[in-house]
Amino acid sequence: GDSVTQMEGPVTLSEEAFLTINCTYTATGYPSLFWYVQYPGEGLQLLLKATKADDKGSNKGFEATYRKETTSFHLEKGSVQVSDSAVYFCALSSRGGYNKLIFGAGTRLAVHP
Amino acid sequence: DAEITQSPRHKITETGRQVTLACHQTWNHNNMFWYRQDLGHGLRLIHYSYGVQDTNKGEVSDGYSVSRSNTEDLPLTLESAASSQTSVYFCASSSLAGGTDTQYFGPGTRLTVL
């Protein structure tokens, strides 16, 4: 079945460092791909998404490119801030899957001043 | 502003009791979902609904049930709570049946089964 694999955390960075969180997926067909973020004590909120191969999703300085050839959707940010500390989830929604999301295990990011 | 709310935010119950978690959305979304969040597993789908009177089982539906009598609400019932159901539960909603739509999440309910 469909699945999502994320790099294990926690990831600890200093402020202004470069961030990469790896995400790979297994799916039949052409899924839509998402990154959700969960701040402490809150629910998940959409960070960015891409719906077809080579699409780049971007928001708040974060970017991710849908790479069909490597079945990847890695999250990147050029300069992280303390306020980016959160748990990041990669997810997919299969075509014809009626918007059901399959999540990765999540990666906790801690950014220190 | 439209929102999705969950209640209670925290619940402690005993093994064997029936528990109902409420989810209410004012987005007027057709699709509603229940997930549980456990360390190392991310979020896993419990049940989902694409409209009034429609309910479907997700990946981890055993021991849970839902009913959809109106657009706004999808309560989740634990028939006989077990310690393995200690978790954080999230409700979500979305408007379209296609795979590209954003899901909006509630703040979560932390359930402890003793």
Short mmCIF file of C-alpha atoms in Angstrom, two decimals, chain B residues 13-17 19 21 35-39 41-42 44 46 60-64 76 78-89 109-114:
data_model
loop_
_atom_site.label_atom_id
_atom_site.label_comp_id
_atom_site.label_asym_id
_atom_site.label_seq_id
_atom_site.Cartn_x
_atom_site.Cartn_y
_atom_site.Cartn_z
CA THR B 13 -11.34 7.49 31.56
CA GLU B 14 -11.22 3.93 32.76
CA THR B 15 -10.88 0.70 30.82
CA GLY B 16 -14.20 -0.57 29.55
CA ARG B 17 -16.08 2.73 29.60
CA VAL B 19 -16.24 7.55 25.50
CA LEU B 21 -15.17 12.73 21.45
CA TYR B 35 -6.96 10.51 13.15
CA ARG B 36 -4.97 9.32 16.11
CA GLN B 37 -1.43 10.50 16.74
CA ASP B 38 1.09 8.21 18.41
CA LEU B 39 4.83 8.63 18.75
CA HIS B 41 3.49 6.51 13.81
CA GLY B 42 2.55 9.99 12.74
CA ARG B 44 -3.30 7.26 11.33
CA ILE B 46 -9.55 5.96 12.08
CA VAL B 60 -7.14 1.65 12.55
CA SER B 61 -10.93 1.50 12.99
CA ASP B 62 -11.26 -1.45 15.40
CA GLY B 63 -12.92 -0.36 18.65
CA TYR B 64 -14.15 2.97 17.22
CA LEU B 76 -16.04 9.57 17.54
CA LEU B 78 -14.87 4.37 21.71
CA GLU B 79 -17.20 1.48 22.42
CA SER B 80 -15.20 0.03 25.35
CA ALA B 81 -12.07 2.01 26.03
CA ALA B 82 -8.76 0.12 26.18
CA SER B 83 -5.33 1.27 27.35
CA SER B 84 -4.09 0.89 23.76
CA GLN B 85 -6.44 3.73 22.82
CA THR B 86 -4.55 6.24 24.93
CA SER B 87 -3.56 8.75 22.30
CA VAL B 88 -4.09 12.23 20.92
CA TYR B 89 -7.07 12.39 18.58
CA THR B 109 -8.15 15.73 22.27
CA ARG B 110 -5.69 14.03 24.58
CA LEU B 111 -7.30 10.83 25.85
CA THR B 112 -5.87 8.74 28.66
CA VAL B 113 -7.36 5.31 29.40
CA LEU B 114 -6.41 3.95 32.83
#
